[in-house]
Amino acid sequence: MTRRGRPTLAAVAAEAGVSLATVSKVLNDRTDVSARTRARVRVVLDEHGYEPTAHRGARGRWLVSLVLPALDSPYALEVLRGVTASELDVVVCSLADSTATAPWTAQVLAPGRAGTIAVVPELTPAERGLLAGARTPCVVVDPTSSDPQLPSVGATNRAGGFAATRHLLDLGHRRIGVIGGPRQVLCSRERVEGYAAALTSHGLPLDPALVRSGDFHHAGGLAATRALLALPSPPSAVFAGSDEQALGAVDAARQAGLRVPEDLSVVGFDDLPVSRWASPALTTVRQPLAEMGATAAAMLLSLLDGVPLDQPQVELPTRLCVRATTAPPPRTSEGRRRPQAAVA
Amino acid sequence: MTRRGRPTLAAVAAEAGVSLATVSKVLNDRTDVSARTRARVRVVLDEHGYEPTAHRGARGRWLVSLVLPALDSPYALEVLRGVTASELDVVVCSLADSTATAPWTAQVLAPGRAGTIAVVPELTPAERGLLAGARTPCVVVDPTSSDPQLPSVGATNRAGGFAATRHLLDLGHRRIGVIGGPRQVLCSRERVEGYAAALTSHGLPLDPALVRSGDFHHAGGLAATRALLALPSPPSAVFAGSDEQALGAVDAARQAGLRVPEDLSVVGFDDLPVSRWASPALTTVRQPLAEMGATAAAMLLSLLDGVPLDQPQVELPTRLCVRATTAPPPRTSEGRRRPQAAVA
């Protein structure tokens, strides 16, 4: 606790293997020191009592904006969890709170913000221009398009859609519905493309009546599944495109007196915690959202340290998680499709 | 877009009804101007083109820390949504990310942070001391104790526990299990007290075997409900103390071959979005988490503006939401408690 007996800053510099100027920069919270060097110098400074413990972690950390589409989905929470686990100080802005007098772009361009991690389904040309003019680095999570100019972190959505559909085909399903998210969203289009590719690889035609669009939320999954179940020849399985939509699909099945998975199989996408809390637990395609957030944070840190990215477009792998909402199709469509209420 | 023809700052001051000095402070992002005045002046400044639109919303906003226990629950997301909807710029810190070299208290005490909103189930004496010494205001959400020194926002947990239990009693249930959260947490103790008070008001004794403790999460609800269902005389209903625990209770029932609500009624607490996505949708007690976050933000803004709080301890009302997981108890315990699997 006493400051007497501490080594000089020159001795600290020698111990940390850096110049005295660098030690001085770290002490003064200057940002032109790489994160790695800063961490090393700070450890040595701390060992010798140069920094009060309480300030150590937060001083000299970059303050960045994390822009999320809305804070109404566990999807946002997963990404946030990954980003905050980094060495960044993260100001959270929601597009849902954006107003004419306080637009979200103002947050991003606010003085003191070193950079941005953006999870925004769509940018208007004006917003794109503003961000481009911000002169602070930006990394996009779940990009809406493959823009080689824009550092981004996505997931292998096409492979995920393929795996989900192949799982249902392997169980014996032949009429499989798919519910995408909003049509303009890249990740959604890719999942539906994966679905189509799996059908093709099984020599099955694509029936446009089985391809629906949702909003990625419960309501969208509920409405689209109702429509699918009302078809003259309804599907025996639904690949729901997101976990929330899958929960809506399960709800639609229950409301129609169908059991999941005995009468209708359902596959989600995301592997949000809620997919494991559902009863029965959801079969789903895991996309590592927290890891995507953490990767975006690491990329932003690198850019802030002036280190160019080896790989500006990163795609993390998705993985099928088979749980309890998928099973072989009912043997006869009419024989097993009896309402549960009549049984109980 | 041109700056010619703009009124002078003195004219702006007159139009906004403030002094020229105040206008100058607002222009210079000084913080010694009340939020209300700042907003008024900024509107006038903006009307006359004094501030670029892109910067208007973010400039001069207070930067505060929001400390959350962990980012693994929709509970955290709800509070965050309320806080970020305010005029505060919110840096999110998670206790789960706190390490010896980067403790969460460092975030709170970081230079530039004007205040703190803390959602922390427990503080160590050292952490309490650090926060007290921070000299920046702090508002606690869901306080762990009723400390009259600490501005806080809670909910009427006791009334909520009472309403949940009375609903089950009114349906005819007499053996009702309760699952609290961690014992040391005030809100959890209060919910169990409400449960006990409802039983007493019906002239029913409190059976300690029916009172369990969880972790507020799915796993805790699952384990506690399994234990309750294994009792020689199991309950016909469970008040699960949180929505995640209620989902765990529904899972435990399903695994035991019981139907919800025919064989076992379940009531949650929180009214998280997931309670409406569950199938069947959860009967639960709504606590307005987003409103609690927004209220905490408003209180912190007031303290930052130097305006003392009329009411430093706020409790927002809870409300029973009856959905599909509660029904009258089975007529005969054995007659209806047959496994669903045997039926299907």
XYZ file of C-alpha atoms in Angstrom:
688
model
C 0.000 0.000 0.000
C 2.921 2.335 0.576
C 4.494 3.884 -2.452
C 7.959 3.977 -0.932
C 10.422 1.421 -2.088
C 8.870 1.106 -5.556
C 11.210 0.603 -8.476
C 11.598 3.497 -10.883
C 9.563 3.566 -14.093
C 12.789 2.805 -15.951
C 13.088 -0.394 -13.913
C 9.447 -1.223 -14.703
C 10.179 -0.654 -18.391
C 13.146 -3.006 -18.241
C 11.121 -5.653 -16.422
C 8.294 -5.421 -18.970
C 10.733 -5.346 -21.872
C 9.465 -2.039 -23.251
C 10.713 1.533 -23.510
C 10.224 4.099 -20.785
C 8.032 6.038 -23.217
C 5.711 3.063 -23.495
C 5.412 2.754 -19.727
C 4.572 6.432 -19.581
C 1.891 5.987 -22.247
C 0.320 3.126 -20.342
C 0.346 5.140 -17.119
C -1.342 7.989 -18.935
C -4.010 5.834 -20.532
C -2.708 6.620 -23.995
C -4.282 4.498 -26.647
C -1.313 4.203 -29.000
C -0.007 1.115 -27.256
C -1.078 -2.338 -28.349
C -3.479 -4.195 -26.069
C -0.925 -6.922 -25.481
C 1.843 -4.504 -24.512
C -0.545 -2.523 -22.350
C -1.556 -5.643 -20.485
C 2.072 -6.660 -19.923
C 3.128 -3.224 -18.692
C 0.118 -2.920 -16.463
C 0.866 -6.209 -14.760
C 4.353 -5.027 -13.890
C 3.111 -1.593 -12.818
C 0.553 -3.232 -10.620
C 2.992 -5.617 -9.030
C 4.890 -2.590 -7.841
C 1.860 -0.693 -6.630
C 1.775 1.875 -9.396
C -1.919 1.548 -10.028
C -4.738 1.237 -7.547
C -6.313 -2.190 -8.014
C -9.753 -0.752 -8.443
C -8.752 1.168 -11.542
C -6.506 -1.347 -13.133
C -9.024 -3.262 -15.157
C -10.911 -0.363 -16.593
C -8.187 2.152 -17.289
C -6.948 2.352 -20.784
C -9.616 0.035 -22.122
C -11.182 1.052 -25.377
C -14.725 2.348 -25.198
C -16.695 0.971 -28.143
C -20.314 0.885 -29.243
C -22.235 -2.338 -29.689
C -25.255 -1.725 -31.882
C -27.962 -4.372 -31.580
C -31.176 -4.521 -33.597
C -33.362 -4.715 -30.482
C -33.070 -6.010 -26.965
C -36.084 -8.277 -27.250
C -34.392 -11.530 -28.166
C -31.992 -13.879 -26.390
C -30.018 -13.707 -29.647
C -28.898 -10.185 -28.690
C -27.960 -11.332 -25.196
C -25.733 -14.103 -26.549
C -23.797 -11.737 -28.810
C -23.505 -9.208 -25.978
C -22.150 -11.880 -23.646
C -19.383 -12.657 -26.117
C -18.483 -9.014 -26.683
C -18.416 -8.005 -23.003
C -16.147 -10.935 -22.178
C -13.454 -9.100 -24.142
C -11.108 -6.368 -23.001
C -13.419 -3.743 -24.452
C -15.704 -1.414 -22.532
C -18.989 -1.783 -24.364
C -21.718 0.841 -24.662
C -24.887 -0.900 -25.761
C -27.215 0.827 -28.213
C -30.405 -0.624 -29.566
C -31.816 0.289 -32.956
C -35.199 0.056 -31.248
C -34.312 3.104 -29.130
C -33.151 5.109 -32.119
C -35.180 8.241 -32.672
C -34.992 11.196 -35.010
C -33.471 13.365 -32.285
C -31.252 10.612 -30.896
C -30.376 8.327 -33.806
C -28.260 5.268 -33.150
C -25.586 6.622 -35.451
C -25.057 9.438 -32.953
C -23.997 6.813 -30.434
C -21.518 5.323 -32.832
C -20.076 8.699 -33.767
C -20.073 10.031 -30.202
C -16.768 11.499 -29.054
C -14.656 9.007 -27.163
C -15.953 5.945 -28.980
C -13.028 4.084 -30.457
C -14.973 1.713 -32.657
C -18.176 -0.158 -33.340
C -19.479 -3.691 -33.378
C -22.673 -3.629 -35.409
C -25.358 -6.306 -35.439
C -27.730 -4.544 -37.762
C -29.865 -6.447 -40.208
C -29.962 -3.633 -42.720
C -28.236 -0.309 -43.207
C -29.745 2.535 -45.138
C -27.338 4.128 -47.608
C -27.238 7.188 -45.315
C -26.273 5.072 -42.318
C -23.654 3.248 -44.356
C -22.205 6.574 -45.404
C -22.125 7.872 -41.855
C -20.313 4.786 -40.608
C -17.856 4.927 -43.488
C -17.128 8.539 -42.586
C -16.701 7.788 -38.893
C -13.011 6.989 -39.239
C -13.301 4.520 -36.404
C -13.154 0.823 -37.198
C -16.319 -1.228 -37.412
C -16.863 -4.986 -37.332
C -20.219 -6.418 -38.364
C -21.746 -9.521 -36.805
C -24.112 -11.583 -38.955
C -23.570 -9.390 -42.024
C -26.449 -8.707 -44.387
C -24.265 -9.081 -47.434
C -20.797 -10.325 -48.216
C -19.064 -6.972 -48.521
C -15.321 -7.625 -48.813
C -14.640 -4.093 -47.567
C -16.361 -4.715 -44.249
C -14.771 -6.858 -41.513
C -17.450 -9.288 -40.413
C -18.201 -12.411 -38.404
C -20.906 -14.789 -39.548
C -21.727 -18.442 -39.317
C -21.990 -21.239 -41.872
C -25.713 -20.719 -42.349
C -25.965 -22.672 -45.585
C -24.241 -25.712 -44.071
C -26.533 -25.374 -41.042
C -29.664 -25.339 -43.193
C -28.328 -28.320 -45.118
C -27.599 -30.287 -41.909
C -31.032 -29.531 -40.429
C -32.822 -30.670 -43.572
C -30.653 -33.741 -44.089
C -31.393 -34.795 -40.496
C -35.125 -34.667 -41.287
C -34.627 -36.491 -44.594
C -32.608 -39.185 -42.818
C -35.499 -39.650 -40.371
C -37.713 -40.361 -43.364
C -39.480 -37.021 -43.828
C -40.269 -36.106 -47.421
C -42.566 -33.101 -47.035
C -40.504 -30.621 -45.056
C -41.556 -27.039 -44.532
C -39.027 -24.254 -44.085
C -39.535 -20.881 -42.428
C -36.917 -18.285 -43.209
C -36.483 -14.999 -41.436
C -37.031 -11.723 -43.244
C -36.251 -12.365 -46.932
C -33.664 -9.617 -47.255
C -31.471 -11.003 -44.476
C -28.443 -12.864 -45.813
C -28.221 -15.467 -43.042
C -31.863 -16.343 -43.592
C -31.483 -16.680 -47.353
C -28.451 -18.922 -46.812
C -30.355 -21.222 -44.442
C -33.141 -21.645 -46.976
C -30.544 -22.289 -49.695
C -29.073 -25.035 -47.522
C -32.558 -26.530 -47.161
C -33.052 -26.471 -50.921
C -29.625 -28.011 -51.542
C -30.385 -30.886 -49.157
C -33.667 -31.615 -50.952
C -31.902 -31.544 -54.303
C -29.182 -33.881 -53.042
C -31.997 -36.336 -52.151
C -33.534 -35.933 -55.593
C -36.572 -34.174 -54.152
C -38.241 -31.214 -55.866
C -38.647 -27.875 -54.111
C -42.331 -27.164 -53.431
C -42.718 -23.376 -53.157
C -45.802 -23.890 -50.947
C -43.509 -25.311 -48.268
C -41.207 -22.269 -48.220
C -42.363 -19.511 -45.867
C -40.991 -16.262 -44.493
C -41.152 -15.193 -40.863
C -39.715 -12.480 -38.649
C -37.291 -14.742 -36.712
C -39.630 -14.420 -33.690
C -42.255 -16.610 -32.052
C -45.155 -14.894 -33.786
C -43.622 -15.460 -37.220
C -43.033 -19.143 -36.554
C -46.557 -19.568 -35.209
C -48.222 -17.900 -38.208
C -46.087 -19.652 -40.837
C -46.590 -23.086 -39.248
C -50.345 -22.542 -39.053
C -50.289 -21.782 -42.777
C -48.154 -24.864 -43.486
C -50.463 -27.121 -41.454
C -53.463 -25.736 -43.348
C -52.058 -26.922 -46.693
C -53.967 -29.705 -48.475
C -50.825 -31.802 -48.053
C -49.171 -30.461 -44.906
C -45.510 -31.142 -44.060
C -44.533 -33.743 -41.451
C -41.553 -31.623 -40.394
C -40.613 -27.948 -40.212
C -37.146 -26.417 -40.297
C -38.019 -23.194 -38.508
C -34.965 -21.027 -39.260
C -34.557 -19.727 -35.674
C -35.213 -21.085 -32.196
C -37.913 -18.523 -31.511
C -39.692 -19.471 -34.711
C -39.295 -23.138 -33.738
C -41.040 -22.438 -30.419
C -43.815 -20.776 -32.419
C -43.988 -23.879 -34.635
C -44.311 -26.125 -31.558
C -47.073 -23.842 -30.297
C -48.912 -24.006 -33.638
C -48.679 -27.802 -33.566
C -50.065 -27.994 -30.023
C -52.897 -25.623 -30.917
C -53.728 -27.872 -33.879
C -53.837 -30.895 -31.595
C -50.590 -32.318 -32.974
C -47.844 -33.777 -30.829
C -44.187 -32.825 -31.279
C -42.306 -34.871 -32.407
C -44.779 -37.759 -32.943
C -46.993 -35.833 -35.400
C -44.696 -32.980 -36.408
C -40.924 -32.689 -36.198
C -39.425 -29.251 -35.626
C -35.828 -28.031 -36.022
C -34.695 -24.615 -34.827
C -31.596 -22.555 -35.533
C -29.334 -20.720 -33.046
C -29.213 -23.015 -30.003
C -30.242 -20.243 -27.652
C -30.419 -21.301 -23.978
C -34.209 -21.329 -24.336
C -33.947 -24.216 -26.809
C -32.698 -26.387 -23.939
C -35.389 -25.098 -21.526
C -38.206 -25.952 -23.914
C -40.171 -29.087 -23.182
C -39.490 -31.130 -25.256
C -36.026 -29.654 -25.784
C -35.513 -28.333 -29.304
C -33.494 -30.058 -31.966
C -31.624 -27.122 -33.444
C -28.608 -25.920 -35.385
C -26.105 -24.272 -33.107
C -24.525 -21.075 -34.282
C -21.983 -19.926 -31.720
C -23.385 -16.440 -31.098
C -21.274 -15.669 -28.039
C -18.157 -16.818 -29.876
C -19.196 -14.653 -32.816
C -19.411 -11.666 -30.447
C -16.059 -12.516 -28.898
C -14.464 -12.905 -32.328
C -15.836 -9.541 -33.449
C -14.399 -7.977 -30.287
C -11.001 -9.547 -30.915
C -11.049 -8.285 -34.514
C -11.984 -4.789 -33.373
C -9.211 -4.833 -30.754
C -6.778 -5.809 -33.464
C -7.923 -2.964 -35.723
C -7.721 -0.523 -32.807
C -4.166 -1.663 -32.192
C -3.410 -0.934 -35.829
C -2.892 -4.596 -36.695
C -4.516 -5.486 -40.028
C -6.796 -8.510 -40.045
C -5.442 -11.666 -41.663
C -8.978 -12.672 -42.477
C -11.506 -9.831 -42.548
C -14.499 -12.128 -43.230
C -14.830 -14.880 -40.645
C -17.436 -17.645 -40.716
C -17.739 -19.798 -37.609
C -19.058 -23.346 -37.996
C -22.632 -24.322 -37.198
C -23.491 -27.738 -35.762
C -26.670 -29.817 -35.589
C -27.840 -30.536 -32.007
C -30.349 -33.396 -32.028
C -32.711 -33.196 -29.063
C -36.344 -34.143 -28.590
C -38.429 -32.367 -31.246
C -37.489 -34.603 -34.172
C -38.563 -38.173 -34.873
C -39.564 -40.287 -37.880
C -42.768 -39.097 -39.591
C -46.110 -40.624 -38.589
C -46.616 -43.929 -40.403
C -49.964 -42.899 -41.863
C -50.842 -39.290 -42.116
C -54.417 -39.744 -40.863
C -53.753 -42.602 -38.448
C -51.449 -40.644 -36.133
C -52.603 -37.082 -36.681
C -55.333 -37.247 -34.079
C -55.664 -34.372 -31.679
C -53.985 -35.006 -28.326
C -56.971 -33.476 -26.522
C -59.175 -36.317 -27.756
C -56.759 -38.848 -26.272
C -56.337 -37.259 -22.857
C -26.771 23.180 -44.140
C -25.201 26.612 -44.387
C -24.234 28.251 -41.139
C -24.982 31.741 -42.410
C -28.130 33.317 -41.199
C -28.133 31.447 -37.888
C -29.245 33.384 -34.832
C -26.562 34.279 -32.321
C -26.060 32.138 -29.239
C -27.630 34.940 -27.222
C -30.757 34.613 -29.363
C -30.712 30.848 -28.817
C -30.420 31.439 -25.078
C -33.408 33.782 -25.150
C -35.443 31.308 -27.174
C -34.616 28.464 -24.790
C -35.203 30.663 -21.756
C -31.730 30.133 -20.314
C -28.557 32.159 -19.852
C -25.886 32.465 -22.502
C -23.534 30.651 -20.105
C -25.883 27.677 -20.076
C -26.011 27.560 -23.862
C -22.243 27.614 -23.895
C -22.087 24.747 -21.406
C -24.433 22.669 -23.511
C -22.411 23.356 -26.638
C -19.272 22.304 -24.806
C -20.746 19.091 -23.434
C -20.380 20.309 -19.875
C -22.190 18.110 -17.410
C -23.250 20.765 -14.912
C -26.505 21.416 -16.716
C -29.644 19.502 -15.853
C -30.815 16.892 -18.343
C -34.049 18.745 -18.880
C -32.333 22.058 -19.592
C -29.778 20.358 -21.776
C -32.507 18.776 -23.847
C -34.364 22.074 -24.238
C -31.256 23.990 -25.258
C -30.165 21.289 -27.634
C -33.494 21.323 -29.427
C -33.169 25.052 -30.054
C -29.521 24.732 -31.052
C -30.421 22.004 -33.437
C -33.291 23.872 -34.993
C -30.796 26.518 -35.966
C -28.171 24.136 -37.252
C -25.721 24.536 -34.413
C -25.108 20.817 -34.016
C -24.600 18.211 -36.678
C -27.510 15.799 -36.473
C -25.283 12.791 -36.170
C -23.778 14.017 -32.921
C -26.812 15.492 -31.313
C -28.139 12.455 -29.520
C -24.929 11.207 -28.045
C -23.211 14.387 -27.043
C -23.455 15.418 -23.461
C -25.114 12.193 -22.381
C -23.906 10.688 -19.140
C -21.797 7.573 -19.426
C -22.797 5.143 -16.686
C -22.075 1.536 -15.801
C -24.751 -1.130 -15.674
C -23.546 -4.061 -13.609
C -25.440 -7.296 -14.232
C -24.916 -10.577 -12.415
C -24.417 -12.538 -15.642
C -25.547 -12.326 -19.217
C -27.038 -15.800 -19.245
C -30.662 -14.980 -18.471
C -33.420 -13.088 -20.259
C -33.913 -11.353 -16.896
C -30.709 -9.392 -17.547
C -31.857 -8.510 -21.055
C -35.155 -7.096 -19.792
C -33.439 -4.816 -17.270
C -30.919 -3.746 -19.902
C -33.702 -2.902 -22.332
C -35.250 -0.562 -19.767
C -31.964 1.125 -18.922
C -30.813 1.675 -22.507
C -34.149 3.244 -23.417
C -33.133 6.168 -21.182
C -30.977 9.153 -22.019
C -27.966 7.443 -20.520
C -25.057 5.904 -22.385
C -24.722 2.517 -20.775
C -21.540 0.473 -20.449
C -22.516 -3.101 -19.635
C -20.420 -5.100 -17.205
C -21.113 -8.647 -16.122
C -20.066 -10.029 -12.757
C -19.388 -13.238 -14.639
C -16.540 -11.511 -16.498
C -15.034 -10.115 -13.324
C -11.519 -11.367 -12.681
C -8.824 -10.629 -10.143
C -6.948 -8.450 -12.616
C -10.093 -6.867 -14.088
C -12.662 -6.763 -11.297
C -16.112 -5.415 -12.039
C -15.581 -2.650 -9.500
C -12.845 -1.282 -11.762
C -15.492 -0.724 -14.410
C -17.677 1.174 -11.990
C -14.800 3.315 -10.755
C -13.338 3.878 -14.216
C -12.631 7.505 -15.096
C -15.454 9.076 -17.011
C -18.210 6.981 -15.486
C -20.791 9.270 -13.989
C -22.731 6.668 -12.041
C -23.807 3.076 -11.668
C -26.918 0.964 -11.938
C -26.200 -2.264 -10.092
C -28.144 -5.501 -10.388
C -25.960 -7.546 -8.085
C -27.438 -10.246 -5.898
C -24.800 -9.854 -3.204
C -22.023 -7.437 -2.425
C -19.003 -8.340 -0.372
C -18.163 -5.782 2.347
C -15.105 -4.799 0.277
C -17.242 -4.168 -2.821
C -19.755 -2.220 -0.771
C -16.942 -0.076 0.602
C -15.514 0.556 -2.856
C -18.880 1.655 -4.218
C -19.501 3.888 -1.209
C -16.121 5.507 -1.801
C -16.755 5.992 -5.509
C -18.458 9.373 -5.016
C -20.617 8.686 -8.039
C -24.272 7.903 -7.477
C -25.515 4.342 -7.588
C -29.016 2.918 -7.954
C -29.646 -0.729 -7.203
C -32.204 -2.846 -9.051
C -33.736 -5.779 -7.177
C -31.896 -4.936 -3.936
C -30.659 -7.720 -1.694
C -31.707 -5.913 1.456
C -33.793 -2.887 2.325
C -30.983 -0.445 2.940
C -32.534 3.016 3.394
C -29.208 4.610 2.404
C -29.240 3.011 -1.017
C -31.543 4.232 -3.810
C -33.204 1.133 -5.200
C -35.944 -0.200 -7.459
C -37.649 -3.446 -6.617
C -40.993 -5.093 -7.148
C -43.768 -6.164 -4.805
C -42.403 -9.693 -4.496
C -44.406 -10.597 -1.418
C -47.678 -9.558 -3.038
C -46.653 -11.502 -6.140
C -45.982 -14.658 -4.154
C -49.300 -14.198 -2.389
C -51.210 -13.747 -5.668
C -49.574 -16.799 -7.276
C -50.417 -19.011 -4.311
C -53.940 -17.672 -3.887
C -54.588 -18.396 -7.581
C -53.615 -22.036 -6.982
C -55.686 -22.204 -3.778
C -58.680 -20.767 -5.634
C -58.322 -23.520 -8.245
C -58.633 -26.033 -5.421
C -54.999 -26.972 -4.829
C -54.098 -27.766 -1.228
C -50.613 -29.258 -1.534
C -48.596 -26.543 -3.244
C -44.851 -26.680 -3.558
C -42.733 -23.541 -3.698
C -39.253 -23.124 -5.148
C -37.383 -20.023 -4.054
C -34.217 -18.715 -5.589
C -31.019 -18.594 -3.586
C -31.984 -18.222 0.095
C -29.960 -15.089 0.716
C -31.696 -13.091 -2.014
C -34.312 -10.698 -0.655
C -36.738 -10.918 -3.576
C -36.738 -14.698 -3.284
C -37.357 -14.653 0.481
C -40.240 -12.220 -0.053
C -41.887 -14.432 -2.686
C -41.765 -17.416 -0.327
C -43.155 -15.227 2.472
C -46.059 -14.296 0.203
C -46.645 -18.003 -0.468
C -46.679 -18.723 3.277
C -49.022 -15.805 3.975
C -51.494 -17.056 1.350
C -51.517 -20.539 2.910
C -52.055 -19.030 6.357
C -54.905 -16.867 5.079
C -56.566 -20.100 3.895
C -55.982 -21.742 7.260
C -53.458 -24.174 5.782
C -50.288 -25.213 7.603
C -46.858 -24.686 6.066
C -45.243 -28.043 5.237
C -41.469 -27.496 5.184
C -41.108 -30.463 2.802
C -42.907 -28.390 0.161
C -40.501 -25.438 0.432
C -37.431 -25.760 -1.788
C -34.548 -23.567 -2.862
C -33.268 -23.237 -6.409
C -30.884 -21.055 -8.351
C -33.547 -19.109 -10.312
C -32.504 -21.098 -13.420
C -33.918 -24.052 -15.343
C -31.638 -26.588 -13.650
C -32.735 -25.458 -10.187
C -36.415 -25.713 -11.067
C -35.912 -29.139 -12.621
C -34.054 -30.565 -9.613
C -36.401 -29.074 -7.004
C -39.518 -30.267 -8.843
C -38.088 -33.766 -9.198
C -37.554 -33.786 -5.428
C -41.093 -32.493 -4.818
C -42.628 -35.124 -7.118
C -40.662 -37.838 -5.294
C -42.316 -36.968 -1.968
C -44.660 -39.602 -0.496
C -47.412 -37.037 -0.865
C -46.346 -34.881 -3.837
C -47.843 -31.443 -4.531
C -50.470 -30.950 -7.239
C -49.082 -27.481 -7.997
C -45.731 -25.695 -7.892
C -45.076 -21.973 -7.524
C -41.656 -21.933 -9.136
C -40.322 -18.508 -8.072
C -38.981 -17.575 -11.529
C -39.941 -18.301 -15.131
C -36.767 -20.260 -15.796
C -37.437 -22.433 -12.761
C -41.034 -22.847 -13.949
C -39.761 -24.155 -17.293
C -37.588 -26.571 -15.328
C -40.685 -27.637 -13.354
C -42.612 -28.266 -16.595
C -39.669 -30.329 -17.840
C -39.569 -32.372 -14.612
C -43.302 -33.046 -14.918
C -42.956 -34.194 -18.528
C -40.026 -36.439 -17.634
C -42.167 -37.982 -14.868
C -44.958 -38.634 -17.365
C -47.196 -35.916 -15.912
C -49.152 -33.458 -18.004
C -49.127 -29.725 -17.300
C -51.625 -28.458 -16.195
C -53.852 -31.571 -15.982
C -51.602 -33.404 -13.519
C -49.423 -30.600 -12.219
C -50.042 -26.845 -12.220
C -47.031 -24.546 -12.494
C -46.738 -20.797 -11.817
C -43.627 -18.809 -12.707
C -42.404 -15.369 -11.715
C -41.033 -12.573 -13.958
C -43.129 -12.781 -17.129
C -40.082 -12.985 -19.347
C -40.862 -13.165 -23.083
C -40.002 -16.873 -22.919
C -43.007 -17.463 -20.642
C -45.253 -16.591 -23.582
C -43.224 -18.708 -26.029
C -43.501 -21.809 -23.852
C -46.032 -24.396 -24.896
C -48.289 -24.367 -22.948
C -47.721 -20.686 -22.138
C -46.753 -20.116 -18.502
C -49.047 -18.733 -15.880
C -46.720 -16.335 -14.101
C -46.388 -13.254 -11.940
C -45.275 -10.281 -13.967
C -42.602 -8.081 -12.498
C -41.969 -5.174 -14.833
C -38.224 -5.673 -15.282
C -37.820 -3.243 -18.173
C -39.783 -0.617 -16.245
C -37.571 -1.300 -13.217
C -34.518 -0.660 -15.392
C -36.060 2.503 -16.821
C -36.998 3.722 -13.336
C -33.472 3.113 -12.059
C -32.137 5.077 -15.045
C -34.507 7.973 -14.324
C -33.457 7.997 -10.657
C -29.778 7.980 -11.615
C -30.373 10.840 -14.085
C -32.042 12.783 -11.307
C -29.115 12.196 -8.921
C -26.645 13.158 -11.667
C -28.577 16.381 -12.153
C -28.257 17.031 -8.438
C -31.964 16.613 -7.812
C -32.609 14.605 -4.633
C -34.996 11.677 -4.939
C -38.474 12.121 -3.480
C -38.641 8.402 -2.916
C -35.278 6.621 -2.802
C -36.792 3.145 -2.456
C -39.248 2.341 -5.209
C -41.311 -0.850 -5.463
C -43.163 -1.433 -8.725
C -46.312 -3.561 -8.644
C -46.363 -7.214 -9.696
C -49.383 -8.748 -11.413
C -50.638 -12.303 -11.892
C -50.869 -13.372 -15.568
C -53.029 -16.472 -15.888
C -52.116 -18.536 -18.946
C -52.143 -22.242 -19.664
C -50.055 -24.027 -17.012
C -52.602 -23.838 -14.185
C -55.858 -25.784 -13.779
C -57.819 -27.441 -10.980
C -55.985 -30.370 -9.364
C -56.598 -33.900 -10.649
C -59.771 -35.337 -9.090
C -58.046 -38.401 -7.763
C -54.361 -38.469 -7.371
C -53.902 -41.935 -8.896
C -56.718 -41.770 -11.413
C -55.264 -38.897 -13.430
C -51.542 -39.261 -12.739
C -50.951 -41.722 -15.513
C -47.924 -41.191 -17.716
C -48.723 -39.484 -21.010
C -46.372 -41.817 -22.841
C -48.608 -44.798 -22.007
C -51.549 -42.985 -23.610
C -49.865 -41.985 -26.833
